[in-house]
mmCIF file of C-alpha atoms and ligand atoms in Angstrom:
data_model
loop_
_atom_site.group_PDB
_atom_site.id
_atom_site.type_symbol
_atom_site.label_atom_id
_atom_site.label_comp_id
_atom_site.label_asym_id
_atom_site.label_seq_id
_atom_site.Cartn_x
_atom_site.Cartn_y
_atom_site.Cartn_z
ATOM 1 C CA MET A 1 -30.317 -58.127 20.775
ATOM 2 C CA THR A 2 -32.024 -54.758 20.436
ATOM 3 C CA VAL A 3 -31.456 -52.382 23.349
ATOM 4 C CA VAL A 4 -33.733 -49.406 23.926
ATOM 5 C CA ILE A 5 -34.088 -46.209 25.880
ATOM 6 C CA SER A 6 -37.382 -46.914 27.640
ATOM 7 C CA ALA A 7 -37.809 -43.532 29.296
ATOM 8 C CA THR A 8 -35.994 -40.482 30.616
ATOM 9 C CA GLY A 9 -36.436 -38.321 33.718
ATOM 10 C CA LEU A 10 -35.498 -34.714 34.440
ATOM 11 C CA TYR A 11 -34.944 -32.723 37.610
ATOM 12 C CA ALA A 12 -34.415 -28.960 37.411
ATOM 13 C CA PRO A 13 -34.135 -26.859 40.587
ATOM 14 C CA SER A 14 -36.924 -24.389 41.335
ATOM 15 C CA ASN A 15 -34.512 -21.431 41.651
ATOM 16 C CA SER A 16 -33.446 -19.659 38.520
ATOM 17 C CA VAL A 17 -31.148 -16.801 37.564
ATOM 18 C CA SER A 18 -31.548 -14.519 34.544
ATOM 19 C CA ASN A 19 -28.626 -13.016 32.658
ATOM 20 C CA ALA A 20 -29.586 -9.590 34.031
ATOM 21 C CA GLU A 21 -29.303 -10.823 37.641
ATOM 22 C CA LEU A 22 -25.989 -12.544 36.966
ATOM 23 C CA VAL A 23 -24.525 -9.533 35.170
ATOM 24 C CA ALA A 24 -25.675 -7.138 37.938
ATOM 25 C CA SER A 25 -23.851 -9.247 40.528
ATOM 26 C CA TYR A 26 -20.714 -9.608 38.382
ATOM 27 C CA ASN A 27 -20.586 -5.919 37.517
ATOM 28 C CA GLU A 28 -20.963 -4.963 41.174
ATOM 29 C CA TYR A 29 -17.996 -7.242 41.908
ATOM 30 C CA VAL A 30 -16.014 -5.493 39.127
ATOM 31 C CA GLU A 31 -16.833 -2.052 40.541
ATOM 32 C CA ARG A 32 -15.770 -3.075 44.044
ATOM 33 C CA PHE A 33 -12.581 -4.728 42.766
ATOM 34 C CA ASN A 34 -11.605 -1.721 40.656
ATOM 35 C CA ALA A 35 -12.340 0.682 43.549
ATOM 36 C CA ALA A 36 -10.339 -1.423 46.013
ATOM 37 C CA ASN A 37 -7.411 -1.600 43.579
ATOM 38 C CA ALA A 38 -7.635 1.937 42.196
ATOM 39 C CA ALA A 39 -4.065 2.874 43.155
ATOM 40 C CA GLU A 40 -2.555 -0.278 41.595
ATOM 41 C CA ILE A 41 -4.726 0.133 38.513
ATOM 42 C CA ALA A 42 -3.474 3.725 38.181
ATOM 43 C CA THR A 43 0.178 2.580 38.279
ATOM 44 C CA GLY A 44 -0.532 -0.287 35.903
ATOM 45 C CA SER A 45 0.471 -3.044 38.326
ATOM 46 C CA VAL A 46 -3.120 -4.410 38.405
ATOM 47 C CA GLU A 47 -5.374 -4.627 35.388
ATOM 48 C CA ALA A 48 -8.838 -3.120 35.765
ATOM 49 C CA LEU A 49 -11.657 -5.636 35.346
ATOM 50 C CA GLN A 50 -14.155 -5.068 32.523
ATOM 51 C CA PRO A 51 -17.912 -5.388 33.018
ATOM 52 C CA SER A 52 -19.984 -8.234 31.577
ATOM 53 C CA SER A 53 -23.121 -7.666 29.500
ATOM 54 C CA VAL A 54 -26.451 -9.379 28.866
ATOM 55 C CA GLU A 55 -26.156 -8.661 25.130
ATOM 56 C CA PHE A 56 -22.753 -10.376 24.879
ATOM 57 C CA ILE A 57 -23.932 -13.442 26.769
ATOM 58 C CA GLU A 58 -26.997 -13.946 24.597
ATOM 59 C CA LYS A 59 -25.121 -13.371 21.353
ATOM 60 C CA ALA A 60 -22.032 -15.453 22.220
ATOM 61 C CA SER A 61 -23.844 -18.366 23.875
ATOM 62 C CA GLY A 62 -27.625 -18.297 23.343
ATOM 63 C CA ILE A 63 -28.136 -18.553 27.129
ATOM 64 C CA LYS A 64 -30.845 -16.373 28.679
ATOM 65 C CA HIS A 65 -31.518 -18.094 31.964
ATOM 66 C CA ARG A 66 -30.433 -21.088 34.042
ATOM 67 C CA TYR A 67 -31.896 -23.140 36.900
ATOM 68 C CA VAL A 68 -29.675 -23.173 39.969
ATOM 69 C CA LEU A 69 -29.667 -25.170 43.155
ATOM 70 C CA GLU A 70 -28.946 -22.156 45.338
ATOM 71 C CA LYS A 71 -29.301 -18.580 44.240
ATOM 72 C CA GLU A 72 -28.415 -16.215 47.083
ATOM 73 C CA GLY A 73 -24.817 -17.289 47.682
ATOM 74 C CA LEU A 74 -24.190 -17.387 43.970
ATOM 75 C CA LEU A 75 -25.328 -13.763 43.471
ATOM 76 C CA ASP A 76 -23.923 -12.434 46.762
ATOM 77 C CA VAL A 77 -21.019 -10.229 45.650
ATOM 78 C CA GLU A 78 -19.113 -10.976 48.856
ATOM 79 C CA ARG A 79 -19.360 -14.694 48.141
ATOM 80 C CA MET A 80 -20.139 -15.636 44.505
ATOM 81 C CA VAL A 81 -20.246 -19.330 45.418
ATOM 82 C CA PRO A 82 -23.483 -21.286 45.898
ATOM 83 C CA ASN A 83 -24.307 -21.832 49.533
ATOM 84 C CA ILE A 84 -24.547 -25.622 49.793
ATOM 85 C CA PRO A 85 -24.112 -26.850 53.367
ATOM 86 C CA ASP A 86 -22.437 -30.182 54.063
ATOM 87 C CA ARG A 87 -24.765 -33.000 55.003
ATOM 88 C CA SER A 88 -24.198 -35.686 57.585
ATOM 89 C CA ASN A 89 -23.007 -39.071 56.318
ATOM 90 C CA ASP A 90 -26.344 -40.493 57.439
ATOM 91 C CA ASP A 91 -28.317 -38.214 55.111
ATOM 92 C CA LEU A 92 -28.835 -38.820 51.428
ATOM 93 C CA SER A 93 -26.143 -36.837 49.634
ATOM 94 C CA LEU A 94 -27.227 -33.996 47.390
ATOM 95 C CA MET A 95 -26.145 -35.556 44.110
ATOM 96 C CA ALA A 96 -27.861 -38.803 45.040
ATOM 97 C CA GLU A 97 -31.006 -36.874 45.974
ATOM 98 C CA VAL A 98 -31.355 -35.128 42.607
ATOM 99 C CA SER A 99 -30.462 -38.383 40.821
ATOM 100 C CA VAL A 100 -33.201 -40.207 42.693
ATOM 101 C CA ILE A 101 -35.776 -37.561 41.673
ATOM 102 C CA ALA A 102 -34.832 -37.860 37.985
ATOM 103 C CA GLY A 103 -34.531 -41.652 38.291
ATOM 104 C CA LYS A 104 -37.982 -42.082 39.832
ATOM 105 C CA GLN A 105 -39.499 -40.035 37.037
ATOM 106 C CA ALA A 106 -37.852 -42.237 34.390
ATOM 107 C CA LEU A 107 -39.063 -45.391 36.158
ATOM 108 C CA GLU A 108 -42.588 -44.009 36.455
ATOM 109 C CA ARG A 109 -42.703 -43.043 32.794
ATOM 110 C CA ALA A 110 -41.617 -46.572 31.854
ATOM 111 C CA GLY A 111 -44.040 -48.211 34.290
ATOM 112 C CA ARG A 112 -41.163 -49.850 36.167
ATOM 113 C CA ASN A 113 -40.505 -50.538 39.836
ATOM 114 C CA ALA A 114 -37.067 -49.875 41.276
ATOM 115 C CA ALA A 115 -36.831 -53.589 42.045
ATOM 116 C CA ASP A 116 -36.796 -54.239 38.264
ATOM 117 C CA ILE A 117 -33.455 -52.391 37.944
ATOM 118 C CA ASP A 118 -30.364 -54.608 37.755
ATOM 119 C CA ALA A 119 -27.729 -51.858 37.600
ATOM 120 C CA VAL A 120 -27.298 -48.141 38.248
ATOM 121 C CA ILE A 121 -24.622 -46.029 36.564
ATOM 122 C CA CYS A 122 -24.027 -42.527 37.878
ATOM 123 C CA SER A 123 -22.099 -40.568 35.284
ATOM 124 C CA CYS A 124 -21.383 -36.850 35.519
ATOM 125 C CA SER A 125 -18.821 -34.086 35.071
ATOM 126 C CA SER A 126 -18.024 -33.533 38.748
ATOM 127 C CA LEU A 127 -18.622 -36.245 41.321
ATOM 128 C CA GLN A 128 -19.404 -35.131 44.858
ATOM 129 C CA ARG A 129 -16.945 -37.627 46.353
ATOM 130 C CA PRO A 130 -14.771 -40.522 45.219
ATOM 131 C CA TYR A 131 -16.492 -43.236 47.301
ATOM 132 C CA PRO A 132 -18.750 -44.912 48.193
ATOM 133 C CA ALA A 133 -19.961 -44.604 44.606
ATOM 134 C CA LEU A 134 -22.939 -42.281 44.254
ATOM 135 C CA ALA A 135 -24.553 -44.912 42.045
ATOM 136 C CA ILE A 136 -24.594 -47.329 44.986
ATOM 137 C CA GLU A 137 -26.242 -44.703 47.176
ATOM 138 C CA VAL A 138 -28.849 -44.105 44.443
ATOM 139 C CA GLN A 139 -29.356 -47.866 44.070
ATOM 140 C CA ASP A 140 -29.955 -48.109 47.828
ATOM 141 C CA ALA A 141 -32.271 -45.067 47.985
ATOM 142 C CA LEU A 142 -34.371 -46.403 45.125
ATOM 143 C CA GLY A 143 -34.412 -49.992 46.352
ATOM 144 C CA ALA A 144 -32.864 -51.291 43.132
ATOM 145 C CA GLY A 145 -30.955 -54.563 42.885
ATOM 146 C CA GLY A 146 -27.737 -55.628 41.174
ATOM 147 C CA PHE A 147 -24.775 -53.294 41.152
ATOM 148 C CA GLY A 148 -23.817 -49.650 40.656
ATOM 149 C CA TYR A 149 -20.746 -47.657 39.744
ATOM 150 C CA ASP A 150 -19.726 -44.106 38.878
ATOM 151 C CA MET A 151 -18.274 -42.691 35.685
ATOM 152 C CA ASN A 152 -16.892 -39.290 34.792
ATOM 153 C CA VAL A 153 -16.572 -38.044 31.201
ATOM 154 C CA ALA A 154 -17.329 -34.295 31.532
ATOM 155 C CA CYS A 155 -20.051 -33.119 29.137
ATOM 156 C CA SER A 156 -20.156 -36.545 27.454
ATOM 157 C CA SER A 157 -20.956 -38.327 30.712
ATOM 158 C CA ALA A 158 -24.520 -39.279 29.738
ATOM 159 C CA THR A 159 -23.809 -40.614 26.246
ATOM 160 C CA PHE A 160 -20.788 -42.610 27.426
ATOM 161 C CA ALA A 161 -22.919 -44.124 30.190
ATOM 162 C CA ILE A 162 -25.709 -44.968 27.733
ATOM 163 C CA GLN A 163 -23.200 -46.961 25.655
ATOM 164 C CA ASN A 164 -21.970 -48.678 28.830
ATOM 165 C CA ALA A 165 -25.539 -49.495 29.823
ATOM 166 C CA ALA A 166 -26.365 -50.818 26.355
ATOM 167 C CA ASP A 167 -23.235 -53.016 26.433
ATOM 168 C CA ILE A 168 -24.179 -54.389 29.873
ATOM 169 C CA VAL A 169 -27.664 -55.274 28.626
ATOM 170 C CA ARG A 170 -26.351 -56.778 25.379
ATOM 171 C CA ALA A 171 -23.832 -58.884 27.294
ATOM 172 C CA GLY A 172 -26.652 -60.281 29.422
ATOM 173 C CA HIS A 173 -25.422 -58.847 32.734
ATOM 174 C CA ALA A 174 -28.617 -56.828 33.250
ATOM 175 C CA ARG A 175 -32.051 -56.396 31.705
ATOM 176 C CA SER A 176 -32.692 -52.856 32.957
ATOM 177 C CA VAL A 177 -29.964 -50.301 33.655
ATOM 178 C CA LEU A 178 -30.713 -46.905 35.125
ATOM 179 C CA VAL A 179 -28.249 -44.186 34.101
ATOM 180 C CA VAL A 180 -28.306 -41.059 36.254
ATOM 181 C CA ASN A 181 -26.479 -37.875 35.284
ATOM 182 C CA PRO A 182 -26.557 -35.263 38.060
ATOM 183 C CA GLU A 183 -24.906 -32.086 36.835
ATOM 184 C CA LEU A 184 -24.661 -29.547 39.646
ATOM 185 C CA CYS A 185 -22.457 -27.320 37.545
ATOM 186 C CA THR A 186 -22.732 -24.071 39.513
ATOM 187 C CA GLY A 187 -20.438 -25.684 42.093
ATOM 188 C CA HIS A 188 -17.510 -25.685 39.646
ATOM 189 C CA LEU A 189 -18.294 -22.363 38.034
ATOM 190 C CA ASN A 190 -15.994 -19.359 38.524
ATOM 191 C CA LEU A 191 -18.527 -16.575 38.965
ATOM 192 C CA ARG A 192 -15.730 -13.984 39.060
ATOM 193 C CA ASP A 193 -14.540 -14.902 35.573
ATOM 194 C CA ARG A 194 -16.080 -12.721 32.868
ATOM 195 C CA ASP A 195 -15.497 -15.301 30.112
ATOM 196 C CA THR A 196 -17.296 -18.172 31.832
ATOM 197 C CA HIS A 197 -19.517 -16.797 34.654
ATOM 198 C CA PHE A 198 -22.699 -17.193 32.575
ATOM 199 C CA ILE A 199 -22.224 -20.637 31.049
ATOM 200 C CA PHE A 200 -23.584 -23.246 33.440
ATOM 201 C CA GLY A 201 -26.825 -24.251 35.146
ATOM 202 C CA ASP A 202 -27.846 -27.143 37.406
ATOM 203 C CA ALA A 203 -29.970 -30.169 36.419
ATOM 204 C CA ALA A 204 -30.099 -33.949 36.695
ATOM 205 C CA VAL A 205 -31.371 -36.465 34.166
ATOM 206 C CA ALA A 206 -31.979 -40.196 34.175
ATOM 207 C CA ILE A 207 -32.101 -42.624 31.265
ATOM 208 C CA LEU A 208 -33.569 -46.119 31.521
ATOM 209 C CA VAL A 209 -31.760 -48.520 29.157
ATOM 210 C CA GLU A 210 -33.376 -51.937 28.672
ATOM 211 C CA ARG A 211 -33.803 -55.047 26.556
ATOM 212 C CA ALA A 212 -36.317 -54.303 23.802
ATOM 213 C CA ASP A 213 -38.412 -57.371 24.659
ATOM 214 C CA ILE A 214 -39.354 -55.955 28.081
ATOM 215 C CA ALA A 215 -39.617 -52.298 27.048
ATOM 216 C CA PRO A 216 -42.811 -50.236 27.162
ATOM 217 C CA ALA A 217 -44.576 -49.012 24.008
ATOM 218 C CA GLY A 218 -42.942 -45.996 22.410
ATOM 219 C CA ALA A 219 -39.410 -46.856 23.589
ATOM 220 C CA TRP A 220 -36.429 -45.732 21.494
ATOM 221 C CA ALA A 221 -34.335 -48.479 19.883
ATOM 222 C CA ILE A 222 -30.618 -47.719 20.023
ATOM 223 C CA LEU A 223 -29.439 -48.108 16.409
ATOM 224 C CA GLY A 224 -25.796 -47.477 17.207
ATOM 225 C CA THR A 225 -23.445 -45.751 19.609
ATOM 226 C CA LYS A 226 -20.028 -44.257 18.913
ATOM 227 C CA LEU A 227 -17.613 -42.584 21.321
ATOM 228 C CA GLN A 228 -14.485 -40.580 20.688
ATOM 229 C CA THR A 229 -11.883 -38.855 22.860
ATOM 230 C CA ARG A 230 -8.870 -36.687 22.110
ATOM 231 C CA PHE A 231 -6.767 -35.103 24.851
ATOM 232 C CA SER A 232 -7.023 -31.353 25.205
ATOM 233 C CA ASN A 233 -6.221 -28.915 28.014
ATOM 234 C CA ASN A 234 -8.639 -26.333 26.644
ATOM 235 C CA ILE A 235 -11.371 -27.225 29.147
ATOM 236 C CA ARG A 236 -9.934 -28.250 32.470
ATOM 237 C CA ASN A 237 -10.709 -28.468 36.186
ATOM 238 C CA ASN A 238 -7.899 -29.399 38.599
ATOM 239 C CA PHE A 239 -10.051 -29.921 41.671
ATOM 240 C CA GLY A 240 -9.270 -33.207 43.357
ATOM 241 C CA PHE A 241 -8.360 -34.949 46.577
ATOM 242 C CA LEU A 242 -4.655 -34.399 45.972
ATOM 243 C CA ASN A 243 -5.156 -30.642 46.079
ATOM 244 C CA ARG A 244 -7.865 -30.174 48.692
ATOM 245 C CA CYS A 245 -9.654 -26.895 48.371
ATOM 246 C CA ASP A 246 -10.194 -24.984 51.619
ATOM 247 C CA PRO A 247 -13.406 -22.963 51.780
ATOM 248 C CA GLU A 248 -11.487 -19.686 51.774
ATOM 249 C CA HIS A 249 -9.738 -20.768 48.574
ATOM 250 C CA ARG A 250 -12.863 -21.851 46.750
ATOM 251 C CA ASP A 251 -12.325 -19.124 44.236
ATOM 252 C CA ASP A 252 -8.918 -20.478 43.199
ATOM 253 C CA VAL A 253 -9.470 -20.402 39.467
ATOM 254 C CA ASP A 254 -7.325 -23.466 39.045
ATOM 255 C CA LYS A 255 -9.828 -25.576 41.026
ATOM 256 C CA LEU A 256 -12.804 -24.368 38.998
ATOM 257 C CA ILE A 257 -13.529 -24.691 35.313
ATOM 258 C CA ILE A 258 -11.042 -22.943 33.073
ATOM 259 C CA GLN A 259 -11.390 -22.928 29.333
ATOM 260 C CA GLN A 260 -10.048 -21.504 26.113
ATOM 261 C CA GLY A 261 -13.509 -20.954 24.638
ATOM 262 C CA ARG A 262 -12.398 -19.909 21.168
ATOM 263 C CA LYS A 263 -10.080 -22.922 20.761
ATOM 264 C CA VAL A 264 -12.826 -25.236 22.040
ATOM 265 C CA PHE A 265 -15.215 -23.813 19.488
ATOM 266 C CA LYS A 266 -12.741 -24.162 16.615
ATOM 267 C CA GLU A 267 -11.535 -27.669 17.454
ATOM 268 C CA VAL A 268 -14.727 -29.327 18.695
ATOM 269 C CA VAL A 269 -17.070 -28.329 15.833
ATOM 270 C CA PRO A 270 -15.123 -30.280 13.137
ATOM 271 C CA MET A 271 -14.342 -33.176 15.503
ATOM 272 C CA VAL A 272 -18.022 -33.690 16.346
ATOM 273 C CA SER A 273 -19.542 -33.084 12.929
ATOM 274 C CA GLU A 274 -17.031 -35.454 11.291
ATOM 275 C CA MET A 275 -17.715 -38.099 13.944
ATOM 276 C CA ILE A 276 -21.470 -37.855 13.381
ATOM 277 C CA LEU A 277 -21.101 -38.102 9.584
ATOM 278 C CA GLN A 278 -18.783 -41.100 9.937
ATOM 279 C CA HIS A 279 -21.197 -42.784 12.331
ATOM 280 C CA MET A 280 -24.082 -42.139 9.934
ATOM 281 C CA ALA A 281 -22.108 -43.705 7.069
ATOM 282 C CA GLU A 282 -21.377 -46.772 9.226
ATOM 283 C CA LEU A 283 -25.107 -47.119 9.975
ATOM 284 C CA ASP A 284 -26.040 -46.392 6.339
ATOM 285 C CA LEU A 285 -28.056 -43.321 7.358
ATOM 286 C CA LYS A 286 -28.514 -40.199 5.212
ATOM 287 C CA PRO A 287 -29.252 -36.714 6.606
ATOM 288 C CA THR A 288 -32.830 -37.063 5.291
ATOM 289 C CA ASP A 289 -33.237 -40.186 7.486
ATOM 290 C CA LEU A 290 -32.902 -37.988 10.584
ATOM 291 C CA ARG A 291 -36.073 -36.484 11.975
ATOM 292 C CA ARG A 292 -34.352 -34.646 14.843
ATOM 293 C CA MET A 293 -30.975 -33.999 16.470
ATOM 294 C CA TRP A 294 -30.728 -33.530 20.227
ATOM 295 C CA LEU A 295 -27.299 -31.939 20.534
ATOM 296 C CA HIS A 296 -25.246 -31.158 23.596
ATOM 297 C CA GLN A 297 -26.293 -27.721 24.828
ATOM 298 C CA ALA A 298 -23.018 -25.815 25.204
ATOM 299 C CA ASN A 299 -23.318 -22.908 22.876
ATOM 300 C CA SER A 300 -26.013 -22.063 20.316
ATOM 301 C CA ASN A 301 -23.480 -21.040 17.663
ATOM 302 C CA MET A 302 -21.584 -24.348 17.996
ATOM 303 C CA ASN A 303 -24.836 -26.277 17.762
ATOM 304 C CA ARG A 304 -25.957 -24.314 14.710
ATOM 305 C CA LEU A 305 -22.673 -25.079 12.906
ATOM 306 C CA ILE A 306 -22.602 -28.769 13.839
ATOM 307 C CA ALA A 307 -26.238 -29.293 12.795
ATOM 308 C CA GLU A 308 -25.631 -27.479 9.513
ATOM 309 C CA ARG A 309 -22.579 -29.594 8.720
ATOM 310 C CA VAL A 310 -24.551 -32.783 9.367
ATOM 311 C CA LEU A 311 -27.819 -31.847 7.645
ATOM 312 C CA GLY A 312 -26.350 -29.784 4.808
ATOM 313 C CA HIS A 313 -28.611 -26.839 5.628
ATOM 314 C CA GLU A 314 -29.344 -24.572 8.576
ATOM 315 C CA ALA A 315 -31.361 -26.579 11.111
ATOM 316 C CA SER A 316 -34.731 -25.344 12.320
ATOM 317 C CA GLN A 317 -35.691 -25.450 16.005
ATOM 318 C CA ASP A 318 -37.813 -28.483 15.036
ATOM 319 C CA GLU A 319 -34.801 -30.292 13.554
ATOM 320 C CA SER A 320 -32.350 -29.353 16.311
ATOM 321 C CA PRO A 321 -34.181 -28.011 19.355
ATOM 322 C CA THR A 322 -32.318 -25.847 21.829
ATOM 323 C CA VAL A 323 -32.919 -25.789 25.574
ATOM 324 C CA LEU A 324 -29.824 -23.699 26.166
ATOM 325 C CA ASP A 325 -31.794 -20.460 26.473
ATOM 326 C CA GLU A 326 -33.744 -21.846 29.440
ATOM 327 C CA TYR A 327 -31.281 -24.221 31.142
ATOM 328 C CA GLY A 328 -27.829 -22.874 30.208
ATOM 329 C CA ASN A 329 -25.059 -25.451 29.742
ATOM 330 C CA THR A 330 -25.906 -28.404 31.986
ATOM 331 C CA ALA A 331 -22.864 -30.464 30.931
ATOM 332 C CA GLY A 332 -23.762 -34.116 30.237
ATOM 333 C CA ALA A 333 -27.448 -33.493 30.867
ATOM 334 C CA GLY A 334 -27.956 -31.013 27.991
ATOM 335 C CA SER A 335 -28.647 -33.371 25.081
ATOM 336 C CA ILE A 336 -30.845 -35.542 27.316
ATOM 337 C CA ILE A 337 -32.895 -32.523 28.461
ATOM 338 C CA ALA A 338 -33.380 -31.613 24.777
ATOM 339 C CA PHE A 339 -34.469 -35.217 24.098
ATOM 340 C CA HIS A 340 -36.683 -35.378 27.193
ATOM 341 C CA ASN A 341 -38.484 -32.101 26.401
ATOM 342 C CA HIS A 342 -38.630 -32.467 22.616
ATOM 343 C CA SER A 343 -39.306 -36.069 21.602
ATOM 344 C CA ALA A 344 -42.930 -36.786 22.545
ATOM 345 C CA ASP A 345 -44.226 -35.505 19.182
ATOM 346 C CA LEU A 346 -42.142 -37.949 17.114
ATOM 347 C CA LYS A 347 -43.853 -40.937 15.492
ATOM 348 C CA ALA A 348 -43.046 -44.644 15.349
ATOM 349 C CA GLY A 349 -40.199 -45.159 12.877
ATOM 350 C CA ASP A 350 -38.778 -41.638 13.305
ATOM 351 C CA ARG A 351 -35.007 -41.585 13.760
ATOM 352 C CA GLY A 352 -32.921 -39.117 15.707
ATOM 353 C CA LEU A 353 -29.492 -38.433 17.117
ATOM 354 C CA ILE A 354 -28.487 -37.747 20.711
ATOM 355 C CA CYS A 355 -25.002 -36.236 20.693
ATOM 356 C CA SER A 356 -22.673 -34.914 23.362
ATOM 357 C CA PHE A 357 -19.328 -33.138 23.254
ATOM 358 C CA GLY A 358 -17.092 -31.436 25.763
ATOM 359 C CA ALA A 359 -13.998 -31.621 27.929
ATOM 360 C CA GLY A 360 -11.511 -34.385 27.277
ATOM 361 C CA TYR A 361 -12.214 -33.666 24.455
ATOM 362 C CA SER A 362 -14.964 -36.239 24.435
ATOM 363 C CA ALA A 363 -17.864 -36.818 22.072
ATOM 364 C CA GLY A 364 -20.604 -39.439 21.890
ATOM 365 C CA SER A 365 -23.288 -40.082 19.273
ATOM 366 C CA ILE A 366 -26.315 -42.297 19.781
ATOM 367 C CA PHE A 367 -28.754 -42.908 16.937
ATOM 368 C CA VAL A 368 -32.230 -43.910 18.065
ATOM 369 C CA GLN A 369 -35.480 -44.930 16.389
ATOM 370 C CA LYS A 370 -38.899 -44.689 17.953
ATOM 371 C CA ALA A 371 -40.613 -48.054 18.251
ATOM 372 C CA ALA A 372 -44.355 -48.589 17.703
HETATM 373 N N1 LIG B 401 -19.420 -9.648 28.631
HETATM 374 C C1 LIG B 401 -19.058 -8.730 27.701
HETATM 375 N N2 LIG B 401 -18.025 -8.890 26.876
HETATM 376 C C2 LIG B 401 -17.282 -10.015 27.016
HETATM 377 C C3 LIG B 401 -17.577 -10.985 27.984
HETATM 378 C C4 LIG B 401 -18.692 -10.768 28.804
HETATM 379 N N3 LIG B 401 -19.071 -11.646 29.754
HETATM 380 N N4 LIG B 401 -16.681 -11.976 27.886
HETATM 381 C C5 LIG B 401 -15.844 -11.655 26.900
HETATM 382 N N5 LIG B 401 -16.191 -10.448 26.362
HETATM 383 C C6 LIG B 401 -15.552 -9.705 25.288
HETATM 384 C C7 LIG B 401 -14.094 -10.066 25.126
HETATM 385 O O1 LIG B 401 -13.276 -9.309 25.985
HETATM 386 C C8 LIG B 401 -13.854 -9.724 23.675
HETATM 387 O O2 LIG B 401 -13.651 -8.344 23.551
HETATM 388 P P1 LIG B 401 -12.657 -7.755 22.425
HETATM 389 O O3 LIG B 401 -13.257 -8.132 21.124
HETATM 390 O O4 LIG B 401 -12.671 -6.291 22.728
HETATM 391 O O5 LIG B 401 -11.342 -8.406 22.677
HETATM 392 C C9 LIG B 401 -15.184 -10.044 22.997
HETATM 393 O O6 LIG B 401 -16.164 -10.028 24.045
HETATM 394 C C10 LIG B 401 -15.185 -11.386 22.314
HETATM 395 O O7 LIG B 401 -14.707 -12.371 23.245
HETATM 396 P P2 LIG B 401 -14.457 -13.865 22.845
HETATM 397 O O8 LIG B 401 -13.972 -14.625 24.023
HETATM 398 O O9 LIG B 401 -13.612 -13.898 21.616
HETATM 399 O O10 LIG B 401 -15.965 -14.269 22.486
HETATM 400 P P3 LIG B 401 -16.517 -15.490 21.697
HETATM 401 O O11 LIG B 401 -17.444 -14.992 20.686
HETATM 402 O O12 LIG B 401 -15.453 -16.438 21.271
HETATM 403 O O13 LIG B 401 -17.405 -16.214 22.807
HETATM 404 C C11 LIG B 401 -17.463 -18.092 24.311
HETATM 405 C C12 LIG B 401 -16.831 -16.750 23.974
HETATM 406 C C13 LIG B 401 -16.761 -18.701 25.529
HETATM 407 C C14 LIG B 401 -18.929 -17.882 24.627
HETATM 408 C C15 LIG B 401 -17.328 -18.999 23.078
HETATM 409 O O14 LIG B 401 -16.009 -19.014 22.608
HETATM 410 C C16 LIG B 401 -17.783 -20.405 23.376
HETATM 411 O O15 LIG B 401 -18.892 -20.622 23.750
HETATM 412 N N6 LIG B 401 -16.923 -21.395 23.103
HETATM 413 C C17 LIG B 401 -17.281 -22.760 23.348
HETATM 414 C C18 LIG B 401 -17.052 -23.100 24.769
HETATM 415 C C19 LIG B 401 -18.001 -24.133 25.282
HETATM 416 O O16 LIG B 401 -19.144 -24.156 24.936
HETATM 417 N N7 LIG B 401 -17.482 -24.994 26.129
HETATM 418 C C20 LIG B 401 -18.288 -25.954 26.800
HETATM 419 C C21 LIG B 401 -17.975 -27.335 26.487
HETATM 420 S S1 LIG B 401 -18.139 -27.819 24.814
#
C-alpha cells in the first residue's frame, strides 16, 4: 500500500530575536559577571567570560534570527530564561496549543476534518510532561478519534514519527495519522553559554500521513523511510523527573542542552551522508533523481557538507533550501519547515528527501515523490 504525506502545517511565534539583540543581552551578562568577579578573575581563581559576536554566529551557524515564544525574559540579563507561566490543569497546555495550531493548518490544507483522523503522534525533543500524553490532549482538542501517544527522538523526532505513522497506516490500524512536532526549544537553551546561546528557536509543525487512495491531489508518496541511531553523549540534556529542577536552579547547565559542537559536526556529517547514500542505493535512486533535499536545519556548514556528499557537487539554495537563517535550529521541526516553505513549486513526479539528524545520535531519511 502506498502511504503519503497529504499536507503539512507550521506554527511560528510572532516574537522574534535577532543575533544583535541576543548578543547585546549576552555581552551585558558577561560584563556584569566579570565586574562582579573582578577580584577572583585577578587572582586567577575564576575565568573571565568572553563576549559573543554576531559575526561568529552567522559564520559558524548560518543563523541570523529566530522566532521565540517569549522574548522579554529571554533577553532580560537578570533572568535569561523565557517567561512562560504555568497553566492550570484545566487549560490547554502550551505544547498542545501550538500543536493544535499546526495540526489544524495541515488538516485544512488537506481538506480534512479532525474527525477523519484515526491517530495522533506527538513527537518532539523535549516533552512538557510525561503524562497524560500530549498527543491525547491534542486529539481531544481537535476532536480526532482513535488513539494518541508521545515519542521523543531529539532532532529526529519528526522523521521517526513519520515512519511510525506510515507503519500504522500500512498495517491497517489507521487511515489518517496526524504527526505533531512542537519544538519549544528556547526552554532548554542555556542563554548564558557562549557556545550554544544562539542556536535554537521555537516552532511547531504537523504532518498528515495517510493512505494514498484517500489523499488529496498533490500529496507526496513516501518512497521509503530509514532510521538510524548510535549512542553519543555529545548532545545531552539531563532534565527529568528524577532530578527536578527548581526555578532558582533553572540555569543549571546540566539540566539544559550541553553539546560538544565540534565533535557533533565531525561525527554526524559522515554518519548522515553515508546513511542517505545507502538508502538511495536501496531505493535505486541516483543523485540526479533528486529534485530537492529538505535537510535538518542545525548548522549551515553541516548542511552544505552533507548535501555536497550526497549530490556530488555544492548544492544551490534551490536544491537544498535553508530556513536556518530565519528560524534558527528548531530541532525536529527544521526539515519539515524547509519542506513546508519550499515544496509548492515542485511538479508531479519530482522526488525529494526529508532528512533529520541530531542527539542520540539519531538520523532519519524519508524519500518522497509528488503525486499528480
Ligand atoms: N561568539 C564569538 N566567538 C565564539 C563564540 C561566540 N558565541 N563561541 C565560540 N567562539 C569562539 C571560540 O572560543 C573559538 O575561539 P578560539 O579559536 O580563539 O579558540 C572560536 O570561536 C571557534 O570556536 P568553535 O567552537 O571551534 O567553533 P565552530 O566553528 O566549531 O562552531 C558550533 C561551533 C557549535 C557552531 C559548531 O561546531 C556546530 O554548529 N556544530 C554542530 C552542532 C549542532 O548543530 N548541533 C545540533 C544538533 S545536530
